[in-house]
Short mmCIF file of N, CA and C in Angstrom, two decimals:
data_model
loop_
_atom_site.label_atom_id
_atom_site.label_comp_id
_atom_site.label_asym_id
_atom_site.label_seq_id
_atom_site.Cartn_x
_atom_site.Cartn_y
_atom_site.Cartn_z
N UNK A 549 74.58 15.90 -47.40
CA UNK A 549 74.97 15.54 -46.05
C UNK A 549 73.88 14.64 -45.41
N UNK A 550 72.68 14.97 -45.60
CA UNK A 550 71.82 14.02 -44.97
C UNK A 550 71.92 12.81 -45.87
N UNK A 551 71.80 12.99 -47.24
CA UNK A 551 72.04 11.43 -47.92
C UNK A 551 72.80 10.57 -46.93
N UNK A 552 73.98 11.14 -46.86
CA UNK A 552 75.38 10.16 -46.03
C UNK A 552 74.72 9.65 -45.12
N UNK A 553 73.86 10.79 -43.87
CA UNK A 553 73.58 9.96 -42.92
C UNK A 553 72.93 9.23 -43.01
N UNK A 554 71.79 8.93 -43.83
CA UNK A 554 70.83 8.17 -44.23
C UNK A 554 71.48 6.79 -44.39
N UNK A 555 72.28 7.09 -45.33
CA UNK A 555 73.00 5.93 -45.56
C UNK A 555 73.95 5.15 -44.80
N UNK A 556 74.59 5.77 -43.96
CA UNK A 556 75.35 5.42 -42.57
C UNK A 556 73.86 4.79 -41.74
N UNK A 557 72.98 5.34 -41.71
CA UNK A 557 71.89 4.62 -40.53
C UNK A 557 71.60 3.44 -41.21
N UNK A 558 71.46 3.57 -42.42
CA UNK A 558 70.89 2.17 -43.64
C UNK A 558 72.14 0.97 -42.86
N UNK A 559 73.48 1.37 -43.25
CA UNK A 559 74.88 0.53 -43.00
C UNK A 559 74.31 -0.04 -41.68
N UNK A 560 74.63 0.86 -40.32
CA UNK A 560 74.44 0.19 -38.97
C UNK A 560 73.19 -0.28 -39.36
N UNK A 561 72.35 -0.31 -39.30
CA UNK A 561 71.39 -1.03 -39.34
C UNK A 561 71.36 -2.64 -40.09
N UNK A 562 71.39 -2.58 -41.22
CA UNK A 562 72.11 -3.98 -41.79
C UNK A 562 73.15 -4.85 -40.58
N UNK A 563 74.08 -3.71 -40.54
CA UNK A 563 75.37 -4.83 -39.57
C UNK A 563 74.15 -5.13 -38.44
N UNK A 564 73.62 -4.33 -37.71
CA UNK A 564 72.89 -5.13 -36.40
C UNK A 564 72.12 -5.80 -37.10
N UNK A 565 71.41 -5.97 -38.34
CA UNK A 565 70.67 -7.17 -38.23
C UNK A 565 71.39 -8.38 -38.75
N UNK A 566 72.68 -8.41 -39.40
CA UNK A 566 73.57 -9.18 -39.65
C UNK A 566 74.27 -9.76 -38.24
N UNK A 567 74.33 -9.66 -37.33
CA UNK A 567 74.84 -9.74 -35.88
C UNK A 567 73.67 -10.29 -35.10
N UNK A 568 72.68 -9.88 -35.29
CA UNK A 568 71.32 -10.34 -34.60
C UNK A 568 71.40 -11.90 -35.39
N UNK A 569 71.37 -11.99 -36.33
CA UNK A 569 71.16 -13.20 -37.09
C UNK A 569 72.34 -14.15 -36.87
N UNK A 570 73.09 -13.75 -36.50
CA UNK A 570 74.64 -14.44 -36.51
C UNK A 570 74.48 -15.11 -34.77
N UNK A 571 73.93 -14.16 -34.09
CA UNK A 571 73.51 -14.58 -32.68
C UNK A 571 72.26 -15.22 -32.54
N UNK A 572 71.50 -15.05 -33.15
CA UNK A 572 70.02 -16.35 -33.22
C UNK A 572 70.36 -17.42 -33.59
N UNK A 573 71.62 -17.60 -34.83
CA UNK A 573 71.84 -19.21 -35.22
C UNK A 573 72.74 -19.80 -34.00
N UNK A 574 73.89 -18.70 -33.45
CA UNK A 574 74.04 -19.29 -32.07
C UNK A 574 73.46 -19.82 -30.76
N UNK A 575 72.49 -19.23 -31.02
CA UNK A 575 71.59 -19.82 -29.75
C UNK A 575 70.57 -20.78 -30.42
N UNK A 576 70.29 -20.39 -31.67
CA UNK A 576 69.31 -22.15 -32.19
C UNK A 576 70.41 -23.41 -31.88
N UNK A 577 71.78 -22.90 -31.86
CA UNK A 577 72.19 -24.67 -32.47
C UNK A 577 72.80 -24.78 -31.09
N UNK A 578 72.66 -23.92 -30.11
CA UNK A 578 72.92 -23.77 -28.66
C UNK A 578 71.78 -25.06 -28.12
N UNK A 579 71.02 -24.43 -28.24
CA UNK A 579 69.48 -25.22 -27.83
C UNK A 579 69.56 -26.55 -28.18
N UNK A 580 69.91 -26.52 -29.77
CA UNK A 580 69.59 -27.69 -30.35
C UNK A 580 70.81 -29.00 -29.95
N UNK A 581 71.98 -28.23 -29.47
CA UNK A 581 72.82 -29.15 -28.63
C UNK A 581 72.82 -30.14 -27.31
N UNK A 582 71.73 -28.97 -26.57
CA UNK A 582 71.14 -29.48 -25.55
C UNK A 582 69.56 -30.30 -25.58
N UNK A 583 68.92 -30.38 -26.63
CA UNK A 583 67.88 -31.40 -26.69
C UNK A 583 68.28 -32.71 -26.72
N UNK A 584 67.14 -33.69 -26.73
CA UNK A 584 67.25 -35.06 -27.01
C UNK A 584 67.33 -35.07 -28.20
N UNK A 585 67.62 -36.59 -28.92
CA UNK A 585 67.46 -36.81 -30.10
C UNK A 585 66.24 -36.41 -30.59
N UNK A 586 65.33 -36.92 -29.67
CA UNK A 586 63.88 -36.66 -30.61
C UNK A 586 63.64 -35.38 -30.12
N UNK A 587 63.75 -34.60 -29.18
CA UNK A 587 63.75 -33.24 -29.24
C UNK A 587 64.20 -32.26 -30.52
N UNK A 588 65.36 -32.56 -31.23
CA UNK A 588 65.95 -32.27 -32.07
C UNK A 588 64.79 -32.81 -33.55
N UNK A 589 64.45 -33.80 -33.20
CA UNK A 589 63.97 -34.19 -34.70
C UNK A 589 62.43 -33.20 -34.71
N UNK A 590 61.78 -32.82 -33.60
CA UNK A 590 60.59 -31.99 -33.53
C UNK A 590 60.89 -30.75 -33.96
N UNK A 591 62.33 -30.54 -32.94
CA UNK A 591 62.88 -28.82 -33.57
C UNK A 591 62.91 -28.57 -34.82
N UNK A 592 63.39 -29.72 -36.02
CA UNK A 592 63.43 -29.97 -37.22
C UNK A 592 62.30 -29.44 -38.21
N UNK A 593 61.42 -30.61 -37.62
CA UNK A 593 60.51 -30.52 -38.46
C UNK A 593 59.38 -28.60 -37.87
N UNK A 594 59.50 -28.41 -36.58
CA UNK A 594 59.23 -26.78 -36.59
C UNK A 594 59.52 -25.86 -37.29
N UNK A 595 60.95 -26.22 -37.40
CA UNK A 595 61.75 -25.19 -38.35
C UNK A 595 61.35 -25.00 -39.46
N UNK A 596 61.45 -26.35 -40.12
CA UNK A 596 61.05 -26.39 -41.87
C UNK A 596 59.51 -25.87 -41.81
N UNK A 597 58.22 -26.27 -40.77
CA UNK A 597 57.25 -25.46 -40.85
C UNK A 597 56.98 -24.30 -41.42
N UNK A 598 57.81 -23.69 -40.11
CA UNK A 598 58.19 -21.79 -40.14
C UNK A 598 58.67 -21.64 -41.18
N UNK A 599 59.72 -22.26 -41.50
CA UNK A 599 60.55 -21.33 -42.97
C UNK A 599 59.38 -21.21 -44.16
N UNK A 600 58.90 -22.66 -44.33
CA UNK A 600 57.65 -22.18 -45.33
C UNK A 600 56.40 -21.36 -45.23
N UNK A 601 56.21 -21.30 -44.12
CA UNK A 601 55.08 -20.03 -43.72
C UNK A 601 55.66 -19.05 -43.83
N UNK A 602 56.80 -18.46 -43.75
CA UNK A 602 57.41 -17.48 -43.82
C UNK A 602 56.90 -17.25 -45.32
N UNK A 603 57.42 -18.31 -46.20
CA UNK A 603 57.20 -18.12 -47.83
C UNK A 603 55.14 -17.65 -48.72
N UNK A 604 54.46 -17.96 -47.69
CA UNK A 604 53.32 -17.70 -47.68
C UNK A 604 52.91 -16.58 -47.99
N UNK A 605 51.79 -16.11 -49.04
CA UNK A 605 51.33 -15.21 -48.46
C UNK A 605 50.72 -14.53 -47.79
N UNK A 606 50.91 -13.23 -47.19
CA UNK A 606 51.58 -12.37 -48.52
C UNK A 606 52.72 -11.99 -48.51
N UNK A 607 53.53 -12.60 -48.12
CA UNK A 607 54.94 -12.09 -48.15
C UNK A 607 55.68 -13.25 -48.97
N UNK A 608 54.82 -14.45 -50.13
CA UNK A 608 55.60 -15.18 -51.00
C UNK A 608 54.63 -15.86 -51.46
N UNK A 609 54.90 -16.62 -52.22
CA UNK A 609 54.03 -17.16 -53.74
C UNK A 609 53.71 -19.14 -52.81
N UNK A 610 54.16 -19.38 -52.09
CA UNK A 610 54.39 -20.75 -51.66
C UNK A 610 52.83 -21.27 -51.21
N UNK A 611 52.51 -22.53 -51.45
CA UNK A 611 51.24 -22.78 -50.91
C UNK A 611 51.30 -23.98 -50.19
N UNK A 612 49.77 -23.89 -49.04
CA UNK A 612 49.77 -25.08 -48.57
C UNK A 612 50.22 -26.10 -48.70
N UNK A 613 50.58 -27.35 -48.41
CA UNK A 613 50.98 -28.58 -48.72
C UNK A 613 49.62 -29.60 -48.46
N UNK A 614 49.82 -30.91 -49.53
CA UNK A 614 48.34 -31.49 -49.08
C UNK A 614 48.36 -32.10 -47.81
N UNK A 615 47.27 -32.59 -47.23
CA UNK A 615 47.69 -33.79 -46.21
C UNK A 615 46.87 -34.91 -47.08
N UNK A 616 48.30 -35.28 -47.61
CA UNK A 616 48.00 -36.89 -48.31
C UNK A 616 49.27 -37.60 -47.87
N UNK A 617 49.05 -38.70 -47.44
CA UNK A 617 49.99 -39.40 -47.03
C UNK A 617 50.77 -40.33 -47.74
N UNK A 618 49.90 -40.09 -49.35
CA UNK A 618 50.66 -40.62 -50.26
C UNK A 618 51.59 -39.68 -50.86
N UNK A 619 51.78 -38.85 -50.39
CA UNK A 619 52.35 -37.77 -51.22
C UNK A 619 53.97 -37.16 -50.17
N UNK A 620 55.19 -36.71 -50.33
CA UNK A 620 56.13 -36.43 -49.50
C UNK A 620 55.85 -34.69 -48.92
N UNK A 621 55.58 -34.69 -47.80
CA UNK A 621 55.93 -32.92 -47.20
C UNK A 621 55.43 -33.04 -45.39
N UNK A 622 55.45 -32.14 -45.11
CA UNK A 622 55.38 -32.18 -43.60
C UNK A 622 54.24 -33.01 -43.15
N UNK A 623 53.06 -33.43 -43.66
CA UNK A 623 52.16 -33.74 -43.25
C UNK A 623 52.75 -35.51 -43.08
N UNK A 624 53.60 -36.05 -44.38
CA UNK A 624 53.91 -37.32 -44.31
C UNK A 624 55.02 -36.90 -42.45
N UNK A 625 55.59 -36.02 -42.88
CA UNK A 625 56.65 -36.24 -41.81
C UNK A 625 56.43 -36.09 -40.69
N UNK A 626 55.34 -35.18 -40.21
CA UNK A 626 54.76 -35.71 -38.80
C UNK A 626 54.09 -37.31 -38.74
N UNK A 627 53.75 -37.40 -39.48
CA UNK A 627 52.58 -38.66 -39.50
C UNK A 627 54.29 -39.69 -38.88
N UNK A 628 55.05 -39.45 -39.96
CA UNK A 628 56.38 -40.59 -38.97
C UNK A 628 57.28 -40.18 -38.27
N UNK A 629 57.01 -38.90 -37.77
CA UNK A 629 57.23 -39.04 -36.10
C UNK A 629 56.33 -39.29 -35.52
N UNK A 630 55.19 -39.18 -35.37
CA UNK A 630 54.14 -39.59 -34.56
C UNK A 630 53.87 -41.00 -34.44
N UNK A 631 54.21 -41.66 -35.32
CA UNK A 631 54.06 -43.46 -35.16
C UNK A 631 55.37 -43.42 -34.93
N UNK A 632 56.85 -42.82 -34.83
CA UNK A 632 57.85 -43.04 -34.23
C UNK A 632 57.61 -43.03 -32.74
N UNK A 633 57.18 -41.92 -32.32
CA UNK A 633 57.12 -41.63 -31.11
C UNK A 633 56.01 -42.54 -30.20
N UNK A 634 55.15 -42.83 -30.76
CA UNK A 634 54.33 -43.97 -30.21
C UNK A 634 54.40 -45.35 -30.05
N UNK A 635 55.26 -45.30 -30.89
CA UNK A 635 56.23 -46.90 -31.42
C UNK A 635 57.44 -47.01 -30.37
N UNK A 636 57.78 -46.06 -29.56
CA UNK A 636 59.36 -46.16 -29.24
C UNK A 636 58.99 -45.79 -27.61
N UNK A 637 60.03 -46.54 -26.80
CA UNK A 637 60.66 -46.00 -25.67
C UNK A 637 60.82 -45.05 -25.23
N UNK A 638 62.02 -45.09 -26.30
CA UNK A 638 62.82 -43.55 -26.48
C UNK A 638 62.41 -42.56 -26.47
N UNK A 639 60.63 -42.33 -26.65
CA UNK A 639 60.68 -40.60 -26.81
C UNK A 639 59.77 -40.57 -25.35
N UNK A 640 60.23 -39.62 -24.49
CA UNK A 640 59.56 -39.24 -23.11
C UNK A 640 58.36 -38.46 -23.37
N UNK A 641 57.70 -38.91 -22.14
CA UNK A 641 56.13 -38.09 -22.15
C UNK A 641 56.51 -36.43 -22.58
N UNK A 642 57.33 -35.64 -21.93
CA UNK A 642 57.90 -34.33 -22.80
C UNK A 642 58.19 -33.96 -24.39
N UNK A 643 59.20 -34.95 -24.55
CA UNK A 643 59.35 -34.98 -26.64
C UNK A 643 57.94 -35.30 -27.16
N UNK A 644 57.15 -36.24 -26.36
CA UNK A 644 55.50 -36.43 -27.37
C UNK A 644 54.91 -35.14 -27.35
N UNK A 645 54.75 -34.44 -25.92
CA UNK A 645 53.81 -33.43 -25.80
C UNK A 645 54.38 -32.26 -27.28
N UNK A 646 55.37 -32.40 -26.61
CA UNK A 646 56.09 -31.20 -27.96
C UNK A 646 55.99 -31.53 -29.05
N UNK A 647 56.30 -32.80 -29.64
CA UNK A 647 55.43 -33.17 -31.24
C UNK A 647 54.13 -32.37 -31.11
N UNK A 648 53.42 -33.34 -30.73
CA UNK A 648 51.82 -32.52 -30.44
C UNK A 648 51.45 -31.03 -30.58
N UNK A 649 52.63 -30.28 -29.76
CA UNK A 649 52.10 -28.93 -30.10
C UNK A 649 52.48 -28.73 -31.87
N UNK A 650 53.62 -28.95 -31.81
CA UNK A 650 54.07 -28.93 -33.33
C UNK A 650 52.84 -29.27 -34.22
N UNK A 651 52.88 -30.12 -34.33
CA UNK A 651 51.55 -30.63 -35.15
C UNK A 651 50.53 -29.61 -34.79
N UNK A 652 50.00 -29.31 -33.94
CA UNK A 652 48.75 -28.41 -33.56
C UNK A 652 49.11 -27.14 -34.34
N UNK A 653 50.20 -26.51 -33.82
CA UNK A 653 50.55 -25.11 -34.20
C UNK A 653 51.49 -24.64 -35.76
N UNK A 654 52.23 -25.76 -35.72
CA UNK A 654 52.97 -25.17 -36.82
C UNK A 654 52.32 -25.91 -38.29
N UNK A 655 52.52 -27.35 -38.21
CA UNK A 655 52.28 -27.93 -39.08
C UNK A 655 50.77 -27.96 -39.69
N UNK A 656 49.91 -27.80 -39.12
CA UNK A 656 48.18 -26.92 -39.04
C UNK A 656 48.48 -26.05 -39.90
N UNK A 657 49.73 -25.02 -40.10
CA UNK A 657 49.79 -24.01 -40.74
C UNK A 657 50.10 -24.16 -42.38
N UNK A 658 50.84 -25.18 -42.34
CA UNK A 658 51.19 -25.13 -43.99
C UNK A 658 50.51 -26.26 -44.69
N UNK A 659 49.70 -27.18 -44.37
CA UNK A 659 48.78 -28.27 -44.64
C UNK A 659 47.55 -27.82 -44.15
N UNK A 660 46.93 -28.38 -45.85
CA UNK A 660 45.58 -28.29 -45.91
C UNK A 660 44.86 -29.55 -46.81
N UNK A 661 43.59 -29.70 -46.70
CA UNK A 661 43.01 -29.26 -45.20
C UNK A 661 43.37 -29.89 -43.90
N UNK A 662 42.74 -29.28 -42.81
CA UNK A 662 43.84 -29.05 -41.95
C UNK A 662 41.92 -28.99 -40.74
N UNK A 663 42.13 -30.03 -40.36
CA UNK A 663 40.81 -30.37 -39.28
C UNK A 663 40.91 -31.60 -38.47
N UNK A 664 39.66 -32.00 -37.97
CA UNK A 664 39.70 -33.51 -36.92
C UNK A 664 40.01 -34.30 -37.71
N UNK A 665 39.80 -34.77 -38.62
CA UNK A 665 40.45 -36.05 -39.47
C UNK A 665 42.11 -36.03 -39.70
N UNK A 666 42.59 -34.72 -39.75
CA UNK A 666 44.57 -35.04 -39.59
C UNK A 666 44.64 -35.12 -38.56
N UNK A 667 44.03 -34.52 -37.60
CA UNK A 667 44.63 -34.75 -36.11
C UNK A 667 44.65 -35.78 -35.44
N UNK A 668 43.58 -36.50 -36.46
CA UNK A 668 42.90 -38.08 -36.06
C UNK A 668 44.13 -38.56 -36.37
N UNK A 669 44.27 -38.84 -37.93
CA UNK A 669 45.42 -39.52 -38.76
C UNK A 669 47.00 -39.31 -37.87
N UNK A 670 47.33 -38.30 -37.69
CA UNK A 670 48.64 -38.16 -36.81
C UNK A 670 48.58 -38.29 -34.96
N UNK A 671 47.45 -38.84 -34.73
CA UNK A 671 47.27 -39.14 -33.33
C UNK A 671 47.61 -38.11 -32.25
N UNK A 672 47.22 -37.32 -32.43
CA UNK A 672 47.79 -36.17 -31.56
C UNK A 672 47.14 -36.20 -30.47
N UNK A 673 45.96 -37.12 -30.25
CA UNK A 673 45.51 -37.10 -28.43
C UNK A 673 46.17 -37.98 -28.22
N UNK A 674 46.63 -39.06 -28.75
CA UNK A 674 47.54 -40.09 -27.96
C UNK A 674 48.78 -39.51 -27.41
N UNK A 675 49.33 -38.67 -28.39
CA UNK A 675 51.10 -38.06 -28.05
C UNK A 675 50.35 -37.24 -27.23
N UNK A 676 49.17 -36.55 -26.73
CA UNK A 676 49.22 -35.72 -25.41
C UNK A 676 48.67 -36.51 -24.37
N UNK A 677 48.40 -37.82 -24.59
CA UNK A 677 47.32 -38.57 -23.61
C UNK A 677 48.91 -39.41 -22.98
N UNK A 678 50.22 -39.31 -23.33
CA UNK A 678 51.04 -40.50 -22.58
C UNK A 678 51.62 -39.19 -21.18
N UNK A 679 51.62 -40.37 -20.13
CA UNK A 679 51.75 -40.47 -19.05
C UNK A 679 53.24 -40.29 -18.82
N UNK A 680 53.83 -39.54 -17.76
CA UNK A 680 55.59 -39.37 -17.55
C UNK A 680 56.30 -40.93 -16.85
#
C-alpha cells in the first residue's frame, strides 16, 4: 500500500513538472513575441549559453568553449552581435545594454579563458557606453 502511494506521489509529481515545463515554454515564446528583433537574437544566444552550462559539470561531461575567433561557438557569436549591434541603427541603447550583460554573465560562463582581453575583443564597454 505504501509502494502505490509512493508511486502515485512519483506520477503527480512528474505531471506537475511536465505542466510546469509546458507553461515555461509558454511564457519563453510569450516574451520572445514581444521583444525586438535584436532582443530576440540576445534571448538566443542566452539560451544556448544556459543550455550548455546546464551540460557542465557536475551535472555533464560538456566543456568550456575556446574564445578563438577562428573557431565557431558562442564566443564567435557574440563577437557578431556585438559588431552587429555597433554597426547598426537598429539596435537601441536597451538591446546593447542587454547584449552586454549577456556577454558578462552568461557567455563568461561557457568560454574560456574568459578575462579583460574578451571583453576587450567583444567591446562590451562600448555596448554599455551608448547613449538612449
Amino acid at each position: 500500500l505504501q509502494q502505490k502511494a509512493e508511486q502515485a506521489t512519483l506520477a503527480a509529481a512528474r505531471a506537475a513538472a511536465a505542466q510546469a515545463a509546458i507553461l515555461a515554454t509558454a511564457q519563453r515564446a510569450q516574451a520572445m513575441a514581444s521583444m525586438t528583433a535584436q532582443g530576440q537574437l540576445t534571448e538566443a544566444l542566452r539560451q544556448k549559453c544556459d543550455d550548455w552550462a546546464k551540460n557542465m559539470p557536475p551535472y555533464g561531461n560538456y566543456k568550456k568553449q575556446e574564445a578563438n575567433p577562428n573557431k565557431v561557438g558562442f564566443f564567435q557569436d557574440a563577437d557578431r552581435l556585438s559588431k552587429q549591434a555597433l554597426g547598426s541603427t537598429d539596435w537601441s541603447a536597451h538591446d546593447k545594454q542587454a547584449l552586454a550583460d549577456v556577454i558578462e554573465h552568461n557567455v563568461s560562463q561557457v568560454v574560456a579563458p574568459w578575462g579583460k582581453d574578451e571583453r576587450k575583443k567583444l567591446k562590451v564597454s562600448a555596448l554599455r557606453d551608448q547613449q538612449p
